[in-house]
Short mmCIF file of C-alpha atoms in Angstrom, two decimals:
data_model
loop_
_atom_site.label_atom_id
_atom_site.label_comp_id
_atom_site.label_asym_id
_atom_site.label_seq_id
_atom_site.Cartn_x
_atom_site.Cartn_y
_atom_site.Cartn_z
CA UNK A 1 -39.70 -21.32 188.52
CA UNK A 2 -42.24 -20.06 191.13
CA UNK A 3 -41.45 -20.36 194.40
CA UNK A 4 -44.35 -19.77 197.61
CA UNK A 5 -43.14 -19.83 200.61
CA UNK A 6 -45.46 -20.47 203.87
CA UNK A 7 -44.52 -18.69 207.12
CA UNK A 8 -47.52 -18.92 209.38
CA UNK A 9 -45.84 -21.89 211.12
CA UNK A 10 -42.95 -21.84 213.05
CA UNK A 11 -40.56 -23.83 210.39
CA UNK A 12 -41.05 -22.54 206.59
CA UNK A 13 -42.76 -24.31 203.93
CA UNK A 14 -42.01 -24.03 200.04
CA UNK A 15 -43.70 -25.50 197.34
CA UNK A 16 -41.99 -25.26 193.91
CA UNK A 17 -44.19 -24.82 191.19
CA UNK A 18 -42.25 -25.53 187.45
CA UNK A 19 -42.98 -23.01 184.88
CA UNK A 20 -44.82 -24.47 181.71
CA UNK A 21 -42.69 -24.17 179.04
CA UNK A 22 -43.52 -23.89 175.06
CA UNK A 23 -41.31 -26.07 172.94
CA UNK A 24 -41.00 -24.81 169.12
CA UNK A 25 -38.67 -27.31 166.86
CA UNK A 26 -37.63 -25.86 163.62
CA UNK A 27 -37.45 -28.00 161.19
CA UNK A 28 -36.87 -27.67 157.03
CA UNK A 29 -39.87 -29.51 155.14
CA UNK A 30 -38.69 -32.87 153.71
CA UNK A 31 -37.34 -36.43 154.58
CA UNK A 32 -34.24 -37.41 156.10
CA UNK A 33 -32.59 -38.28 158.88
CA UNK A 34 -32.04 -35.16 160.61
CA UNK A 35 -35.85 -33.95 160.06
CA UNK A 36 -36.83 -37.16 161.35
CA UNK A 37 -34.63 -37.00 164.64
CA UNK A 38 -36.46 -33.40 164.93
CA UNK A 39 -40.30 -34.78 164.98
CA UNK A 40 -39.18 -38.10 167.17
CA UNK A 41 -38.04 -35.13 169.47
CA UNK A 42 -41.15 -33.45 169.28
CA UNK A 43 -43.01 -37.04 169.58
CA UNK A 44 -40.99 -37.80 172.99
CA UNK A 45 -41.66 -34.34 174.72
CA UNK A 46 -45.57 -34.68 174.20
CA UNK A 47 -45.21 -37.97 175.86
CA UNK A 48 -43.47 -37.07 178.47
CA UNK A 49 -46.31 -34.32 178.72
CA UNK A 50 -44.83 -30.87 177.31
CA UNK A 51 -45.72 -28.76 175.47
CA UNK A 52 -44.37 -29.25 171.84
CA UNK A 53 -45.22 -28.22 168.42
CA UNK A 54 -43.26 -28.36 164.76
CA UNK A 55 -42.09 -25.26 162.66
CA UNK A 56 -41.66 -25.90 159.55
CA UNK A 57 -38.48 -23.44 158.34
CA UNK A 58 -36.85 -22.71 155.66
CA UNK A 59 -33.11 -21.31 157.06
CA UNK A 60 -31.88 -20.36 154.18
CA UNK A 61 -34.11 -17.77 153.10
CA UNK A 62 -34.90 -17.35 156.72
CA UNK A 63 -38.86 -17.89 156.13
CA UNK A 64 -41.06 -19.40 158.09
CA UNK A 65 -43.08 -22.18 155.39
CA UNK A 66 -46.48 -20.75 155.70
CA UNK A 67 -47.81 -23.02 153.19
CA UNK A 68 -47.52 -25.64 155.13
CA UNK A 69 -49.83 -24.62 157.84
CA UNK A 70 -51.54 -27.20 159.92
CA UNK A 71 -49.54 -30.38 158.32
CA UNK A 72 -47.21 -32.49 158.94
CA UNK A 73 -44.79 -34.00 156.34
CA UNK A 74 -44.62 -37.01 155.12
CA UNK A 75 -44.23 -39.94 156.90
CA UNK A 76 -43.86 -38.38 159.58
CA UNK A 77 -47.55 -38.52 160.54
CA UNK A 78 -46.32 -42.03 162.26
CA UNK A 79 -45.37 -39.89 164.94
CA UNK A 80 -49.04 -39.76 166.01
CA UNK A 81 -49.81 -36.46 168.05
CA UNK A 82 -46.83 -33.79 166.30
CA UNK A 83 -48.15 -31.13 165.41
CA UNK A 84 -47.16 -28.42 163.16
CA UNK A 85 -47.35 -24.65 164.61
CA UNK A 86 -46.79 -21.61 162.03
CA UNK A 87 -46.61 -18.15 163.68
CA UNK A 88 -47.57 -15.02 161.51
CA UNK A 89 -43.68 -13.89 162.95
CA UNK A 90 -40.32 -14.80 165.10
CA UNK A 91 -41.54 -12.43 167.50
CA UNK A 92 -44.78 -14.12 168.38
CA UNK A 93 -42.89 -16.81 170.18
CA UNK A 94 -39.69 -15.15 171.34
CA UNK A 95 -41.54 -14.99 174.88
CA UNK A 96 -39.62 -15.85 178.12
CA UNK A 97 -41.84 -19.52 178.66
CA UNK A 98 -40.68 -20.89 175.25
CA UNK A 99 -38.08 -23.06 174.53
CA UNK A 100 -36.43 -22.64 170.95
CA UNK A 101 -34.78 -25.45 169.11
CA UNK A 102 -32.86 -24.65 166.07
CA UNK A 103 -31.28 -27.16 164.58
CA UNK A 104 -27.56 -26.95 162.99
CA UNK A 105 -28.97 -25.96 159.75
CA UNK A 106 -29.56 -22.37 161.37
CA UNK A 107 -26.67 -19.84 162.36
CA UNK A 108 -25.53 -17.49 164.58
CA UNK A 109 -27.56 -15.25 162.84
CA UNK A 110 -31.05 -16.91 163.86
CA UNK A 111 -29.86 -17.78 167.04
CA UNK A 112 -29.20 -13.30 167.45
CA UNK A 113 -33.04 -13.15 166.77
CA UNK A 114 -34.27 -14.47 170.14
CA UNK A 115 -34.24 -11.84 172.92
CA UNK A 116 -36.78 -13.48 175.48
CA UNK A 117 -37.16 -17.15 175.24
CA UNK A 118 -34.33 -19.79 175.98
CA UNK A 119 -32.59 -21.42 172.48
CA UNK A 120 -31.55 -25.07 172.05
CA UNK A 121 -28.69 -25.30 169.47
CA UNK A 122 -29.29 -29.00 168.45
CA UNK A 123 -25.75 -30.34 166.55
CA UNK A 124 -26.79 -32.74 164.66
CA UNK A 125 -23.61 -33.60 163.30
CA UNK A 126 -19.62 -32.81 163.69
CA UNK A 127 -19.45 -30.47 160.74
CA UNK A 128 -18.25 -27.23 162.40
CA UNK A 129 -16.35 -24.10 160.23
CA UNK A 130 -13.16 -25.98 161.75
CA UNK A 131 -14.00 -29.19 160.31
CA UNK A 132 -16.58 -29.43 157.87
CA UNK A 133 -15.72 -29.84 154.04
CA UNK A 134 -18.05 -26.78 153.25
CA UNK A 135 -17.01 -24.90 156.63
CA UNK A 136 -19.08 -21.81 154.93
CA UNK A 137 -21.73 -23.19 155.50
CA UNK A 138 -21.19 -23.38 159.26
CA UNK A 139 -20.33 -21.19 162.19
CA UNK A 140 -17.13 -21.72 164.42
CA UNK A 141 -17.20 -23.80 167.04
CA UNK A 142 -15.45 -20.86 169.33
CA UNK A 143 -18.23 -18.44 168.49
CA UNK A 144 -19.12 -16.77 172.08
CA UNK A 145 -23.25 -16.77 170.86
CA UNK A 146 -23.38 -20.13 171.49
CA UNK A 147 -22.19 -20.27 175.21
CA UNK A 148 -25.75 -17.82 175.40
CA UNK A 149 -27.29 -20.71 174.84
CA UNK A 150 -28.05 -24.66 175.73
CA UNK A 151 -26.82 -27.52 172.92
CA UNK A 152 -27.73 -30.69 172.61
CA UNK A 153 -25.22 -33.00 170.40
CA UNK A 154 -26.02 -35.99 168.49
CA UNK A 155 -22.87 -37.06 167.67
CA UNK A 156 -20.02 -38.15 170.65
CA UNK A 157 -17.73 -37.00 168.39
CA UNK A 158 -18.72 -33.51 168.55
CA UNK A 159 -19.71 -33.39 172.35
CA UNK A 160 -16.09 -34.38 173.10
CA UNK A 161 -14.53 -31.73 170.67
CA UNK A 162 -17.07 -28.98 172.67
CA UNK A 163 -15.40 -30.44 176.25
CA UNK A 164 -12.00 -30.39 174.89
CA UNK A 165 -12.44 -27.08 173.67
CA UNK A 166 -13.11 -25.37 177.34
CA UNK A 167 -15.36 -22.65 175.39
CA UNK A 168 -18.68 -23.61 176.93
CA UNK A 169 -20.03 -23.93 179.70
CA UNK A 170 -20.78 -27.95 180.08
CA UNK A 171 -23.71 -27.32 182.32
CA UNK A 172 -25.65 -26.42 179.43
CA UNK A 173 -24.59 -28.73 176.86
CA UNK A 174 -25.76 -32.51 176.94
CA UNK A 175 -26.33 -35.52 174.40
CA UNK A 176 -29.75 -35.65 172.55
CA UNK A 177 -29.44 -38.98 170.03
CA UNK A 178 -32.80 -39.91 168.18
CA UNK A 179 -33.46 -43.40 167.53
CA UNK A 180 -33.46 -44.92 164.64
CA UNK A 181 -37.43 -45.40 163.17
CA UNK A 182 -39.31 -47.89 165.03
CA UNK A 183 -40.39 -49.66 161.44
CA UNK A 184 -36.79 -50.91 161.39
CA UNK A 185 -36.17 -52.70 164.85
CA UNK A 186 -36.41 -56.07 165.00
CA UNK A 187 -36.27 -59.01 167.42
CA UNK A 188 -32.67 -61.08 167.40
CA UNK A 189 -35.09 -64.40 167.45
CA UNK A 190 -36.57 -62.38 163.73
CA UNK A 191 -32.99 -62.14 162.32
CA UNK A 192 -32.26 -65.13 163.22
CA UNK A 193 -34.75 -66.37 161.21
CA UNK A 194 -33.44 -64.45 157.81
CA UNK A 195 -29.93 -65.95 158.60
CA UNK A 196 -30.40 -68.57 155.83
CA UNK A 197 -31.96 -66.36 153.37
CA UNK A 198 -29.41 -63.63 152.98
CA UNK A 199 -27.48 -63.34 150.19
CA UNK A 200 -23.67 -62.28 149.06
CA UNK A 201 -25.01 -58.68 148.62
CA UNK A 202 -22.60 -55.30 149.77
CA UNK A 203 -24.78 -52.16 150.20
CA UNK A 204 -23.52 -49.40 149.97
CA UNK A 205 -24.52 -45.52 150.23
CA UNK A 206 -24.01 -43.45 146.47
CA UNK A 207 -24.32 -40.48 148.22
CA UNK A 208 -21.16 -40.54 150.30
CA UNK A 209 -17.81 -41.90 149.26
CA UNK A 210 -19.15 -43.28 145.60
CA UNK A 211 -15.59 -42.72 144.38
CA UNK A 212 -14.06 -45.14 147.05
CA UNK A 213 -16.61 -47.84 145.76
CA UNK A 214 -16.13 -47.33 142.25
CA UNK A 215 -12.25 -48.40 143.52
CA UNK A 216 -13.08 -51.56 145.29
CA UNK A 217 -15.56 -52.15 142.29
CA UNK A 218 -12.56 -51.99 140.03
CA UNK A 219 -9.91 -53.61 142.23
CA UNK A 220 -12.32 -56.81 142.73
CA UNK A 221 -12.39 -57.81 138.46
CA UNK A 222 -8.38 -57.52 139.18
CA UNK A 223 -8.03 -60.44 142.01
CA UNK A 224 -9.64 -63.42 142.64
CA UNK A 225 -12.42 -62.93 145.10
CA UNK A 226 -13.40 -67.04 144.99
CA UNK A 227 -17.38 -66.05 145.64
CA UNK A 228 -19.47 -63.86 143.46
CA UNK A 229 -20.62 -60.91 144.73
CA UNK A 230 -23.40 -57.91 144.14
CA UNK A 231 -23.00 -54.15 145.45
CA UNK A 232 -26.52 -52.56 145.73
CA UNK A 233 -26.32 -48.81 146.07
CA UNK A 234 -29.36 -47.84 148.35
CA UNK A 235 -31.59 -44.90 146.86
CA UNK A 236 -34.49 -44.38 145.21
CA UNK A 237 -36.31 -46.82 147.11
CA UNK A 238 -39.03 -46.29 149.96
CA UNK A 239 -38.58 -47.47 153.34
CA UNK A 240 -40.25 -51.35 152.08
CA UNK A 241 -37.98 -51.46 149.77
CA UNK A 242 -34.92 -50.31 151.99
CA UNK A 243 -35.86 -52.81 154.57
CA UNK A 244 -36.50 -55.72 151.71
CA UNK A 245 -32.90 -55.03 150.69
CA UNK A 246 -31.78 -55.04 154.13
CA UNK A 247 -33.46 -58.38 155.61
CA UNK A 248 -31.85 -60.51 152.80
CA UNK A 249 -28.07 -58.92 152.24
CA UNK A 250 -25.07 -60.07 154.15
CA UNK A 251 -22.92 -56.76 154.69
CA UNK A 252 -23.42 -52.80 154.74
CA UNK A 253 -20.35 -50.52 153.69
CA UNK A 254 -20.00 -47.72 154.40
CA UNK A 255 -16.57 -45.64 153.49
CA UNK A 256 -17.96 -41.69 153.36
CA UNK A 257 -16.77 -38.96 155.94
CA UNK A 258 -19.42 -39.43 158.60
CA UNK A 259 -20.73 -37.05 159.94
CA UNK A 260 -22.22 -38.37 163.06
CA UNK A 261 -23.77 -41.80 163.93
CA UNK A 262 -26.02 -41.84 160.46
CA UNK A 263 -29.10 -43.78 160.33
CA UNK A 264 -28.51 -45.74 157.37
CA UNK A 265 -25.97 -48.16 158.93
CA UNK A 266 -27.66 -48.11 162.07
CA UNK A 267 -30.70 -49.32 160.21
CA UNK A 268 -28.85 -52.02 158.40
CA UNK A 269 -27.67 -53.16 161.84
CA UNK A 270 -30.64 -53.49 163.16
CA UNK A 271 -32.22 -55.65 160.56
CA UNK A 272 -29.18 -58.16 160.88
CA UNK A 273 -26.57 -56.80 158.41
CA UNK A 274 -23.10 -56.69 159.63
CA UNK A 275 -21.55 -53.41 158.99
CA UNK A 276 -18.13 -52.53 158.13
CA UNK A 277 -17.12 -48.89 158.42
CA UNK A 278 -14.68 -46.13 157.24
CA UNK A 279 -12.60 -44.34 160.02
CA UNK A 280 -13.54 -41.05 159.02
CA UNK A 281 -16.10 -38.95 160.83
CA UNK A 282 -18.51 -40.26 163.45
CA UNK A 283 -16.52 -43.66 162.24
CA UNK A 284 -13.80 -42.98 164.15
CA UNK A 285 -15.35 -43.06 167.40
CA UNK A 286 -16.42 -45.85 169.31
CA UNK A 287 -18.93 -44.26 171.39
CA UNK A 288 -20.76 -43.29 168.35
CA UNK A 289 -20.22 -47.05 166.37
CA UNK A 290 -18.97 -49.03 168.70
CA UNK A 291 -17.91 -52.03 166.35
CA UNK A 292 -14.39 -53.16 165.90
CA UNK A 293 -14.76 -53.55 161.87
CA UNK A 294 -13.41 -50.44 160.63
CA UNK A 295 -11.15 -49.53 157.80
CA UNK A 296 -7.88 -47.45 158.20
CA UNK A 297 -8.14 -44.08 156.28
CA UNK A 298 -5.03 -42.57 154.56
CA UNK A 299 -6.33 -39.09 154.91
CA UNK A 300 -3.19 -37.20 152.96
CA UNK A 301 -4.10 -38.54 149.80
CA UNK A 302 -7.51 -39.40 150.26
CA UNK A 303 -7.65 -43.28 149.73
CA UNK A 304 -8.03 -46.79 151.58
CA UNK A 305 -5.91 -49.89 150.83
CA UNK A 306 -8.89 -51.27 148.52
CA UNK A 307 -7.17 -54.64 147.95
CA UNK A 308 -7.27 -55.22 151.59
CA UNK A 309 -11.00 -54.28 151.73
CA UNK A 310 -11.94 -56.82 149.14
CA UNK A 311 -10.38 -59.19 151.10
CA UNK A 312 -11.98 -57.80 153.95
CA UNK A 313 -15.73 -58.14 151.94
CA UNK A 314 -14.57 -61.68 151.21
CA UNK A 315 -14.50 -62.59 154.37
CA UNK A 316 -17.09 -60.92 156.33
CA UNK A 317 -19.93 -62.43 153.53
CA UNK A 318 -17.91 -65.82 154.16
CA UNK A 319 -17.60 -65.97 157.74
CA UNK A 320 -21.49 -64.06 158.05
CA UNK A 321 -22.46 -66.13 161.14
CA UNK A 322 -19.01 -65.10 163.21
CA UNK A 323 -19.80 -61.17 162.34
CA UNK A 324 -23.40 -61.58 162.81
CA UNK A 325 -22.34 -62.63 166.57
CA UNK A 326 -19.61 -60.70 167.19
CA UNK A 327 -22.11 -57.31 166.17
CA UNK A 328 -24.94 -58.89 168.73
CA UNK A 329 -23.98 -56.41 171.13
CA UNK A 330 -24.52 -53.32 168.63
CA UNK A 331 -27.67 -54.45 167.88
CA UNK A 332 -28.77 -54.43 171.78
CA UNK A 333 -27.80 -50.74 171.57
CA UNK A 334 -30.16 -49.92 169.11
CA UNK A 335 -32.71 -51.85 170.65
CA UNK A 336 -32.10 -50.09 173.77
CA UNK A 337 -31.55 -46.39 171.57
CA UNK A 338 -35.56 -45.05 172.21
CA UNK A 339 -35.23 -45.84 176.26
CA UNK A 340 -31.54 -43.74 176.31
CA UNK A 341 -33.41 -41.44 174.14
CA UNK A 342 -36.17 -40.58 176.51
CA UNK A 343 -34.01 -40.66 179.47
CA UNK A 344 -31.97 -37.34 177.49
CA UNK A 345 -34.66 -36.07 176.81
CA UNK A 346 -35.74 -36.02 180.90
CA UNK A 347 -32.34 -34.83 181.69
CA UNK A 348 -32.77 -32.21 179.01
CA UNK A 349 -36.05 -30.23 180.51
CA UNK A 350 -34.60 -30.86 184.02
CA UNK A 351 -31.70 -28.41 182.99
CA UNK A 352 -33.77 -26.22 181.10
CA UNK A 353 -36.68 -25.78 183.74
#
């Protein structure tokens, strides 16, 4: 911040003139929800007139991806005006006008490597060393490098584990949440539509929890459910398909350890699914799903009641219409996610600049 100050009258003038400042996102090349959240970042910023650009960064091997100079990936060109910037080194944007935002994915380590400019540590989810199932492959929550430097949490779940853990200071640490993609919001008056046309379809994610499914799977050829019903694992489809599957099934599941408020759900939501959650993770905390249908979690042995959750399927497919109202509210929120967004965002350069 530049500050001139005016003398040659009697009472004293200032004009405060805000430094410019340089925002580089790193970000690893590929698609999912975390990458996403990045470039919608990156998308907001330019709107809101900064100065943003993409680095595309592999963490691991701590390399910037050269080869991808001057692109953008995937469909992520949607985001119309992101740009990718690749610099030859670390050092030719470690200046004291840029902003660095390194997403979870980095370390300490990377974190160490800026001397100059100001670093955003953007937690994407609640996996800490303290918590996470793979805790090597993240640093400790108490670690005094990060109180050198701003974060930003998705997850409410992890911004109230930073409070409670008095390490930080919480003038530097705010919530950043990405909405969900714009291809998958849709008017209630729409949904209302595809009421009739939905189906006694469970969806389910493979990639979290399978082994809790393959349970309820099992337990439901042991009772009498008294309606037939299909469970629909969601991968390998593009986002036509996803949304295809989505507009005509009744109910989303979703039992994994969450580790913040995931997309997929959200997206079901919002395309008039009801949703019925796990209390594990980001599922535990009503600020970050804030539905009442959620499943108690035995955590010393690892297991749900899975008789009670087939009854539980059986009667949110059954009674679709009482759900589908009583989760109205949720899917306001999500309609309402990109204007909450923006508004973080604001809040986040004013406490930057």
């Amino acid at each position: 911040m530049v500050i001139k100050i005016d003398k040659s009258n009697k009472f004293v003038k200032s004009e405060v003139i805000m430094k410019k400042f340089n925002y580089y996102i790193f970000v690893p090349w590929g698609e999912s929800g975390g990458p996403e959240g990045l470039h919608q970042l990156c998308y907001e910023l330019i709107n809101l007139g900064e100065n943003a650009h993409m680095i595309y960064y592999d963490s691991s091997r701590d390399r910037i991806q050269k080869e991808y100079r001057d692109k953008i990936c995937g469909r992520y060109n949607q985001y119309e005006g992101v740009t990718s910037f690749t610099p030859n080194y670390i050092s030719d944007i470690d200046t004291e006008d840029s902003l660095i935002v390194l997403p979870e994915i980095c370390t300490i380590n990377h974190i160490k490597k800026f001397k100059k400019a100001k670093v955003l540590f953007l937690r994407l989810s609640n996996n800490t060393k303290e918590t996470a199932r793979d805790p090597w492959n993240y640093d400790s929550l108490y670690d005094p490098v990060f109180k050198t430097c701003y974060t930003a949490c998705d997850p409410f779940l992890i911004f109230n584990m930073i409070k409670n853990s008095k390490s930080y200071d919480m003038e530097k640490v705010f919530a950043l949440r990405p909405n969900i993609n714009f291809s998958y919001l849709t008017s209630e008056k729409e949904l209302d539509d595809l009421k009739n046309k939905r189906k006694n379809v469970v969806m389910y994610n493979p990639a979290r929890g399978i082994e809790h499914f393959y349970k309820i799977i099992e337990e439901s050829k042991n009772i009498d459910l008294d309606i037939d019903i299909e469970f629909i694992p969601l991968q390998g489809m593009n986002q036509i398909e996803l949304r295809s599957i989505m507009d005509t099934s009744k109910l989303y599941i979703e039992l994994g350890d969450l580790p913040g408020p995931d997309r997929l759900p959200r997206e079901c939501a919002s395309r008039g699914s009801v949703i019925l959650l796990g209390k594990r993770g980001s599922g535990l905390d009503w600020d970050d799903f804030p539905i009442e249908e959620k499943i108690d979690y035995n955590q010393s042995n690892n297991t749900f009641n899975y008789e009670s959750i087939c009854y539980s399927i059986v009667d949110m497919i059954k009674n679709y219409d009482y759900y589908y109202e009583k989760q109205k509210s949720f899917r306001e929120i999500l309609r309402n996610e990109r204007e909450i967004y923006i508004n973080q965002i604001k809040k986040m350069i004013e406490i930057i600049k």
